[in-house]
PDB file of C-alpha atoms in Angstrom:
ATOM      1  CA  UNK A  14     -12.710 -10.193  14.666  1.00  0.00           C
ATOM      2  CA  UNK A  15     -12.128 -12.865  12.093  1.00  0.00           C
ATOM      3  CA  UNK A  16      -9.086 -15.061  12.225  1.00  0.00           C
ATOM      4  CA  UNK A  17      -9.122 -15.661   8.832  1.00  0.00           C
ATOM      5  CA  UNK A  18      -9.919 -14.936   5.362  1.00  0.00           C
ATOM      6  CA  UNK A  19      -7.712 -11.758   4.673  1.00  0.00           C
ATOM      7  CA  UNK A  20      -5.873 -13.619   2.397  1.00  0.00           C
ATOM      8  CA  UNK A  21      -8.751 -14.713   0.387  1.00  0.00           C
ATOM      9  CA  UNK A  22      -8.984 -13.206  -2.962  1.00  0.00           C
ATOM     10  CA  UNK A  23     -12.664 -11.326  -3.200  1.00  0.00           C
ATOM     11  CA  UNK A  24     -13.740  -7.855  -5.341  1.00  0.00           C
ATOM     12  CA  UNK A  25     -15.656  -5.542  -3.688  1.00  0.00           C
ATOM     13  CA  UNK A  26     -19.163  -6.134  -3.883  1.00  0.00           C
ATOM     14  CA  UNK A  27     -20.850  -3.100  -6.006  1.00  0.00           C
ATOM     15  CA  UNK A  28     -23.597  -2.260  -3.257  1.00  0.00           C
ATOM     16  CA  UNK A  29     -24.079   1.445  -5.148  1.00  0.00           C
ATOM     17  CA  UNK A  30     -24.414  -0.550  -8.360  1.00  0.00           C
ATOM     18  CA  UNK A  31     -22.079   2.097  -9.821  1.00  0.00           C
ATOM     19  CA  UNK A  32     -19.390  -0.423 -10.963  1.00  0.00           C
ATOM     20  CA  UNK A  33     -17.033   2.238 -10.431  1.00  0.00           C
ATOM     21  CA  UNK A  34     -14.524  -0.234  -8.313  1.00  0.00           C
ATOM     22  CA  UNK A  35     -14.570  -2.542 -11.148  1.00  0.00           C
ATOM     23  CA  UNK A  36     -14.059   0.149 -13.876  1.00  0.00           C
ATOM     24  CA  UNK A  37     -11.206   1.365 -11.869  1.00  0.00           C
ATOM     25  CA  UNK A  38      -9.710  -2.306 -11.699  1.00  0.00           C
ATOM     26  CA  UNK A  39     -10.118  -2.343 -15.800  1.00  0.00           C
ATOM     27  CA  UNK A  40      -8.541   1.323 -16.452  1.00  0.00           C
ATOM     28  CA  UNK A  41      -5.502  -0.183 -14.416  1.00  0.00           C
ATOM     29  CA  UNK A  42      -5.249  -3.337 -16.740  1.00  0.00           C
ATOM     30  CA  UNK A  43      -5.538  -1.287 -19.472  1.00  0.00           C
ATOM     31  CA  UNK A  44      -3.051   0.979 -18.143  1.00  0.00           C
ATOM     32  CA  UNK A  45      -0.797  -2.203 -17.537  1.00  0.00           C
ATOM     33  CA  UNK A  46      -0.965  -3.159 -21.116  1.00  0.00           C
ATOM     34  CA  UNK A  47       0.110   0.870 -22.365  1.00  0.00           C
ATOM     35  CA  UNK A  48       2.763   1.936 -19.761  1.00  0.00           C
ATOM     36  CA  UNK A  49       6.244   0.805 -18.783  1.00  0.00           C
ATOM     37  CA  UNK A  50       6.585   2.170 -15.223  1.00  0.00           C
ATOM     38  CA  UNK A  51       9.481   1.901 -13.221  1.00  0.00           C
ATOM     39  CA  UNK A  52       7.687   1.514  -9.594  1.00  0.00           C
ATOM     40  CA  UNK A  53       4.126   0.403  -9.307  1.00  0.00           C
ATOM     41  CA  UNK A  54       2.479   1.798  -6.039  1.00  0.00           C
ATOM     42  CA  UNK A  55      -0.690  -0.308  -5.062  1.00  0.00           C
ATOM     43  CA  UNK A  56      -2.958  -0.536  -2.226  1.00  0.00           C
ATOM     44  CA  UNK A  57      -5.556   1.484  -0.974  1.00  0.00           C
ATOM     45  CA  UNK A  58      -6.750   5.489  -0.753  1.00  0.00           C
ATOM     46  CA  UNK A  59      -3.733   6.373   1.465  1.00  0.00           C
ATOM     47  CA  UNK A  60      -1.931   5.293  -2.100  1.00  0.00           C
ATOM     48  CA  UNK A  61      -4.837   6.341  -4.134  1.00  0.00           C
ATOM     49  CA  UNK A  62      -5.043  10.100  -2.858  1.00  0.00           C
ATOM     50  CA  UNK A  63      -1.472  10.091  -3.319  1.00  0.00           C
ATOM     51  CA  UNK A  64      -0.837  11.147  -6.720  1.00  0.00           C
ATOM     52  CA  UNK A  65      -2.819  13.810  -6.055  1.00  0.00           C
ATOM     53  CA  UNK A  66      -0.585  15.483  -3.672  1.00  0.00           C
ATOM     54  CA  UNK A  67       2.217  17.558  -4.661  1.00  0.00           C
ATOM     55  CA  UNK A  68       4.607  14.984  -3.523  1.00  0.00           C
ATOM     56  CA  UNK A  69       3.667  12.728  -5.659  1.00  0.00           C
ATOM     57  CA  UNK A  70       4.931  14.907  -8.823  1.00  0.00           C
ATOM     58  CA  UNK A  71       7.781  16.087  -6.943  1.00  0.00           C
ATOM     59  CA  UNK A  72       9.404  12.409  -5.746  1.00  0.00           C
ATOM     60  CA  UNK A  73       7.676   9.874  -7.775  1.00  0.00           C
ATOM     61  CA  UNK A  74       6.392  11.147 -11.219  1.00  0.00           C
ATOM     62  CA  UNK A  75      10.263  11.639 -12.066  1.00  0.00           C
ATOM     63  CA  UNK A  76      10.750   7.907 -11.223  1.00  0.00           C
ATOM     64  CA  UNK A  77       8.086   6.589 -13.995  1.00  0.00           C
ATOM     65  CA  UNK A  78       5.584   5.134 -11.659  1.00  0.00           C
ATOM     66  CA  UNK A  79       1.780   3.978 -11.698  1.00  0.00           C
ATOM     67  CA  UNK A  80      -0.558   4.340  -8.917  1.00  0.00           C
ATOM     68  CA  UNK A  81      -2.996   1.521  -8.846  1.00  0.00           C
ATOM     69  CA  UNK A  82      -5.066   2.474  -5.712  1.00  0.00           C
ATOM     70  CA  UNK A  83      -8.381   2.330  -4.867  1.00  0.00           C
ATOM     71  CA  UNK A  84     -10.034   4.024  -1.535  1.00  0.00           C
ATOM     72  CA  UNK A  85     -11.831   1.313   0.316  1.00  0.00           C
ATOM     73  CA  UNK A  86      -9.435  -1.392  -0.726  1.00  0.00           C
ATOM     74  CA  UNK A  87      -8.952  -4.319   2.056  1.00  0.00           C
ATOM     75  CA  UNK A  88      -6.173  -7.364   1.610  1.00  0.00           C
ATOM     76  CA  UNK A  89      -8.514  -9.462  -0.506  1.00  0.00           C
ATOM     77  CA  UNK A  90      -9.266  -6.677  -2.787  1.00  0.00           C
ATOM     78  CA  UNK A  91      -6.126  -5.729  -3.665  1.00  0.00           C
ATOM     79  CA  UNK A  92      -5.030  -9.683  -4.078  1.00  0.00           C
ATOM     80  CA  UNK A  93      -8.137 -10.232  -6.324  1.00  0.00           C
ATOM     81  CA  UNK A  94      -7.056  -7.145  -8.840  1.00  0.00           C
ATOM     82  CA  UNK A  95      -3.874  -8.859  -8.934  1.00  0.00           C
ATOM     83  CA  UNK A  96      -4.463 -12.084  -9.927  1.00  0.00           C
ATOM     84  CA  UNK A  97      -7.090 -10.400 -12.214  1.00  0.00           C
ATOM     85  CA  UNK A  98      -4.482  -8.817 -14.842  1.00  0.00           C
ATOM     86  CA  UNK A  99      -3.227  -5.626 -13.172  1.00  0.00           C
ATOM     87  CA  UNK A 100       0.349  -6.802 -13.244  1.00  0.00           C
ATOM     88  CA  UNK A 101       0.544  -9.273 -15.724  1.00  0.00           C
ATOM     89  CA  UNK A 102       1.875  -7.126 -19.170  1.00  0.00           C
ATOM     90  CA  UNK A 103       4.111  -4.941 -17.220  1.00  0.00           C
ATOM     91  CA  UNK A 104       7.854  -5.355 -15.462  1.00  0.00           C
ATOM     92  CA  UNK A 105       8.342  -2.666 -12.777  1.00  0.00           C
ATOM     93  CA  UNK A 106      11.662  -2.316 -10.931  1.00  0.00           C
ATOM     94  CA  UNK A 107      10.081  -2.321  -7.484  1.00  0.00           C
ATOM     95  CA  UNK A 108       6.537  -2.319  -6.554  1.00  0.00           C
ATOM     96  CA  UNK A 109       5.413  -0.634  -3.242  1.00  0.00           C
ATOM     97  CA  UNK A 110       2.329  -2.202  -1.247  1.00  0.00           C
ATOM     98  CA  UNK A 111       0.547   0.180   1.587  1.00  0.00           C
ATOM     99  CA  UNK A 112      -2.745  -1.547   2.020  1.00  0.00           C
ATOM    100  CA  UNK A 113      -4.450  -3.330   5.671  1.00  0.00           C
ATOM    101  CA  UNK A 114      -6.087  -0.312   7.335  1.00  0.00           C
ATOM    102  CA  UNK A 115      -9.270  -0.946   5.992  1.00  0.00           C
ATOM    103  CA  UNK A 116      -9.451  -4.904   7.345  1.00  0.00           C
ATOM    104  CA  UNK A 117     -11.919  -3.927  10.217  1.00  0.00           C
ATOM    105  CA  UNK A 118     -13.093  -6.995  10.373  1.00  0.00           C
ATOM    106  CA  UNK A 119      -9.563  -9.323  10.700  1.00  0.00           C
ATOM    107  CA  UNK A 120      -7.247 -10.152  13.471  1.00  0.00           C
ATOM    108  CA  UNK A 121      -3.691  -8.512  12.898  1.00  0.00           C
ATOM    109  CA  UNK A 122      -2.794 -11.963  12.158  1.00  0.00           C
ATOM    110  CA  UNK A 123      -4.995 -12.343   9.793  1.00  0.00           C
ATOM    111  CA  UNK A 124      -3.985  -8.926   8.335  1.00  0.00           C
ATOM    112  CA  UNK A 125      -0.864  -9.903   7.541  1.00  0.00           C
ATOM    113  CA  UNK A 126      -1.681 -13.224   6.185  1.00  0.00           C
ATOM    114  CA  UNK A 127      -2.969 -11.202   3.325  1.00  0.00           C
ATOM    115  CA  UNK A 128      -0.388  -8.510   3.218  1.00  0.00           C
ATOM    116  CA  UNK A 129       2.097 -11.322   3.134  1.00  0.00           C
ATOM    117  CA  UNK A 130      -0.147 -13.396   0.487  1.00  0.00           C
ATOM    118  CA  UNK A 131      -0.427 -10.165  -1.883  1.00  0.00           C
ATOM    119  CA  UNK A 132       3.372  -9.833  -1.697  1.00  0.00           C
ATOM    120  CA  UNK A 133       3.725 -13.659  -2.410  1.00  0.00           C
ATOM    121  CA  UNK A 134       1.621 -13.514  -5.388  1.00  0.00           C
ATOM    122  CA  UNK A 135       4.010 -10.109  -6.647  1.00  0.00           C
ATOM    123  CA  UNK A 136       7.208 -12.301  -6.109  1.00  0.00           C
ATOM    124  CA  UNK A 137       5.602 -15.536  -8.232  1.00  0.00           C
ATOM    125  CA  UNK A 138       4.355 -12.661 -11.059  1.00  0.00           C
ATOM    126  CA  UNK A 139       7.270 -10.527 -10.609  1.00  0.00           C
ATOM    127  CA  UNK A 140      10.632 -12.260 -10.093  1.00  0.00           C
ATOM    128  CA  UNK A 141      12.730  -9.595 -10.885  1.00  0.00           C
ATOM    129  CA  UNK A 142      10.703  -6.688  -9.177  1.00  0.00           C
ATOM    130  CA  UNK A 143      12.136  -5.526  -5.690  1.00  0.00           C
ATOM    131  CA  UNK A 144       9.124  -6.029  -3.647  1.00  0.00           C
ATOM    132  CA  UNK A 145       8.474  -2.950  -0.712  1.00  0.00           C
ATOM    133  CA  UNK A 146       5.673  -3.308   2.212  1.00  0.00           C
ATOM    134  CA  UNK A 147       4.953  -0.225   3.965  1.00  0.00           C
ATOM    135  CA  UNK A 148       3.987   0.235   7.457  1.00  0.00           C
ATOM    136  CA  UNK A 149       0.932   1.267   7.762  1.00  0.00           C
ATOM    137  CA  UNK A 150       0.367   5.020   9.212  1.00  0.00           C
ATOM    138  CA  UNK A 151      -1.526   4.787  12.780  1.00  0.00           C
ATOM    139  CA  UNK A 152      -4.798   6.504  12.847  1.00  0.00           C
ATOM    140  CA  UNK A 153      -7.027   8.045  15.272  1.00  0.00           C
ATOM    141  CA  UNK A 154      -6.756  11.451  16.970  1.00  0.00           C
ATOM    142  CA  UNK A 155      -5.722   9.555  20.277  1.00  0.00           C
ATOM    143  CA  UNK A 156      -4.367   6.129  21.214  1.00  0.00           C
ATOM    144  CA  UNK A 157      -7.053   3.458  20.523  1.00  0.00           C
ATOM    145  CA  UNK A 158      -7.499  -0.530  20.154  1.00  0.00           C
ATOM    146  CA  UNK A 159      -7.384  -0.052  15.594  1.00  0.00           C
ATOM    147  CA  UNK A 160      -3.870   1.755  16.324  1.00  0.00           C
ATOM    148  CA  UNK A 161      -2.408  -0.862  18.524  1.00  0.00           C
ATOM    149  CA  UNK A 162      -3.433  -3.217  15.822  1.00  0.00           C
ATOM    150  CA  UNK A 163      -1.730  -1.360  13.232  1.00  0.00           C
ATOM    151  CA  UNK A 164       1.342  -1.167  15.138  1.00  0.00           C
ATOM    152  CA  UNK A 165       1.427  -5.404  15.703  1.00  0.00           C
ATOM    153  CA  UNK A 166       0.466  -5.875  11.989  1.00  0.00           C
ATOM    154  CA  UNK A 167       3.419  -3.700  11.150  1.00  0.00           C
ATOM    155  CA  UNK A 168       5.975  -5.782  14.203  1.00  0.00           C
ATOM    156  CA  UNK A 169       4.524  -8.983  12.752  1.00  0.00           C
ATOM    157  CA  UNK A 170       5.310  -8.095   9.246  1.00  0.00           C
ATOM    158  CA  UNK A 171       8.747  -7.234   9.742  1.00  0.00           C
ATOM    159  CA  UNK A 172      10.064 -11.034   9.561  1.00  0.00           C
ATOM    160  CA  UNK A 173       7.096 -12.343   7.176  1.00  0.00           C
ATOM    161  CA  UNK A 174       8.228  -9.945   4.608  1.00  0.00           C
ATOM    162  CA  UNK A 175      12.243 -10.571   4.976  1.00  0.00           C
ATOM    163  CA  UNK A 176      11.423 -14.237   4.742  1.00  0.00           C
ATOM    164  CA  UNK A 177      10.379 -13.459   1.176  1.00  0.00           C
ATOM    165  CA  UNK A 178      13.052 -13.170  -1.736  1.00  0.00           C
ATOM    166  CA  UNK A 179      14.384  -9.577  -2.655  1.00  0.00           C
ATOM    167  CA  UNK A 180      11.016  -8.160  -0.732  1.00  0.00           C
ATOM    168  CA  UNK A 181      10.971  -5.989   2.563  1.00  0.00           C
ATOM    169  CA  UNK A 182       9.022  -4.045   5.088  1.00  0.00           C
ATOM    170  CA  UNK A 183       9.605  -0.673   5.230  1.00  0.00           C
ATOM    171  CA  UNK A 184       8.983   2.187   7.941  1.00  0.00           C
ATOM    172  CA  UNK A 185       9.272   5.271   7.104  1.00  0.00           C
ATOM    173  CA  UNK A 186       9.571   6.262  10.632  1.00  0.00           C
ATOM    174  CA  UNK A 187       7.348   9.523   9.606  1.00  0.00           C
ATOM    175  CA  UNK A 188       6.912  10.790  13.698  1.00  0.00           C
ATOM    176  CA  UNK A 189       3.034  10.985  12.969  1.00  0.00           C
ATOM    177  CA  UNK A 190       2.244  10.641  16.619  1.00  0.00           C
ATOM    178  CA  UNK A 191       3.523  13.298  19.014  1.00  0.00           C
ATOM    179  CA  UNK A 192       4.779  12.870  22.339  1.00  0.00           C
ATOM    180  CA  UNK A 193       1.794  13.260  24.153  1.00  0.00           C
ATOM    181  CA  UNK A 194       0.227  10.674  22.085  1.00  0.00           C
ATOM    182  CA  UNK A 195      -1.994  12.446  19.519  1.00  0.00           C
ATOM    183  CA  UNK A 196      -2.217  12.773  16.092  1.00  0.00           C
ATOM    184  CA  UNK A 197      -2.038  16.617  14.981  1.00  0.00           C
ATOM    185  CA  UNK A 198      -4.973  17.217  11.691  1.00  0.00           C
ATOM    186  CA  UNK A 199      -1.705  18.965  10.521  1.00  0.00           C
ATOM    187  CA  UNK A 200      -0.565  15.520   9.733  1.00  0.00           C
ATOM    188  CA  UNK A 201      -3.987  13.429   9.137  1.00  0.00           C
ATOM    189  CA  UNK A 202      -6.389  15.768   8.417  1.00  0.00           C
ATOM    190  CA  UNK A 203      -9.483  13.448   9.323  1.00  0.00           C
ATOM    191  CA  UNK A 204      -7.108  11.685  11.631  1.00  0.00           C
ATOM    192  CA  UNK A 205      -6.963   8.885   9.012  1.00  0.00           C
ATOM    193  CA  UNK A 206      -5.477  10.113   5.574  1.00  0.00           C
ATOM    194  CA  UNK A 207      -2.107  12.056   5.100  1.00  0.00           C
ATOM    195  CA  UNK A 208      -2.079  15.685   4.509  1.00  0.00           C
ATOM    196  CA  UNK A 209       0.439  17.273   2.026  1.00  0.00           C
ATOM    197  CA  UNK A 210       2.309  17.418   5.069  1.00  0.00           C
ATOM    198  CA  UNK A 211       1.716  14.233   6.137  1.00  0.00           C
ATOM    199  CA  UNK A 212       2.686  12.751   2.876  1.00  0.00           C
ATOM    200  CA  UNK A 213       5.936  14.770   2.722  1.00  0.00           C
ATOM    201  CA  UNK A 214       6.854  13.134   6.418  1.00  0.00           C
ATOM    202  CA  UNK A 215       5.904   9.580   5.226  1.00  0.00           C
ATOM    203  CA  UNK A 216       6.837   9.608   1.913  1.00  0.00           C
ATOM    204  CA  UNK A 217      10.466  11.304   1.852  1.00  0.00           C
ATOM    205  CA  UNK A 218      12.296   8.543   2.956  1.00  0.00           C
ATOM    206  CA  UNK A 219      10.432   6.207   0.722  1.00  0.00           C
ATOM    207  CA  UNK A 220      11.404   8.314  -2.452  1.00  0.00           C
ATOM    208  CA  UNK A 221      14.949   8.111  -1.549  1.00  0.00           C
ATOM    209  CA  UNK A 222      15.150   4.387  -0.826  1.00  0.00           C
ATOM    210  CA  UNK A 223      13.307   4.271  -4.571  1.00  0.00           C
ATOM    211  CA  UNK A 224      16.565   6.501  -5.816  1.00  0.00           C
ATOM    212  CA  UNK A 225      18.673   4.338  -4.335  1.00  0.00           C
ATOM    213  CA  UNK A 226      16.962   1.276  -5.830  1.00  0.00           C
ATOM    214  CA  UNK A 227      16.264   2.788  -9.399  1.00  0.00           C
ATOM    215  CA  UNK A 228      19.816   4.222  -9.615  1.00  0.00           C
ATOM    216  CA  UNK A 229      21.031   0.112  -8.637  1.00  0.00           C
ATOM    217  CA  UNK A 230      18.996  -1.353 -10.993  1.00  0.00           C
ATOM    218  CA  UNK A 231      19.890   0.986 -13.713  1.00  0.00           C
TER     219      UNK A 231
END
């Protein structure tokens, strides 16, 4: 695994020839320049897939927010889309960041280099936004090497993200693993992405820190 280069802005390369990562990038600017959220969710499908969960009209639809995820997404992705326009004509309260599972290829160092770099470049386009990094979910039916890199990307990002004005890591402490180790389908239904359920667990204590936040900041 690679050292470095997670916190390298790069698009996705359109190997399909589709362009449907880049049109997706575009809608969001153009979303940007029509909307006035109050919380801007970004990152990858675990924050792509959901708005379409049922959670996501019962906590956060209330709260004004846009979703600008995109399955697939690594660091440098979601860095390049934001220094590409997808924040620049909009001013939202807090802005929530779930994105890392997908750098295969990077060191947890490495991974938070970029998580840390993202949040950097939110803070220098965003001064007043409260800035919120979430830990990302483990993954993996059983205990394996990409889960106990998850879980040191998430202790190592605990103090890179405090060091940063008005930002912070957050864990939602969801209890996705059980006690004898394993993830439940209940929870991750292809041991990778959150269920309804799943959501409800990791994303309840998220919308009321958002309350909290919208409520001070009104």
């Amino acid at each position: 695994m690679s050292s470095e280069g997670a916190d390298v802005a790069a698009p996705v390369v359109d190997v399909q020839g589709d362009r449907r990562w880049m049109d997706l990038h575009e809608q969001f600017v153009a979303d940007s320049m029509n909307k006035e959220p109050d919380v801007l969710f970004v990152g990858d499908s675990l924050i792509e897939r959901l708005q379409y969960s049922i959670v996501w009209s019962e906590f956060f639809e209330p709260l004004h927010c846009l979703n600008f995820g995109i399955g697939g997404d690594t660091t440098q992705n979601v860095l390049w889309r934001l220094e590409n326009g997808e924040i620049d004509n909009i001013k939202p309260k807090v802005v929530v960041v779930l994105v890392g599972t997908n750098n295969h290829e990077h060191t947890a160092e490495a991974v938070v280099k970029g998580i840390e770099a993202i949040a950097l470049h939110i803070r220098s386009k965003q001064p007043s936004a409260h800035i919120i990094v979430l830990a990302i979910p483990p993954r993996g039916k059983n205990d394996n090497p990409l889960r106990a890199k998850l879980s040191k990307i998430n202790e190592l990002l605990k103090d890179k993200i405090s060091a940063i004005p008005d930002a912070e890591f957050f864990d939602p402490k969801a209890e996705l693993i059980q006690p004898d180790g394993t993830i439940d389908r209940s929870d991750l239904g292809d041991f990778l992405h959150l269920t309804p359920q799943g959501y409800r667990k990791y994303c309840k204590p998220l919308a009321d820190k958002l309350d909290e936040l919208i409520v001070v900041e009104d």
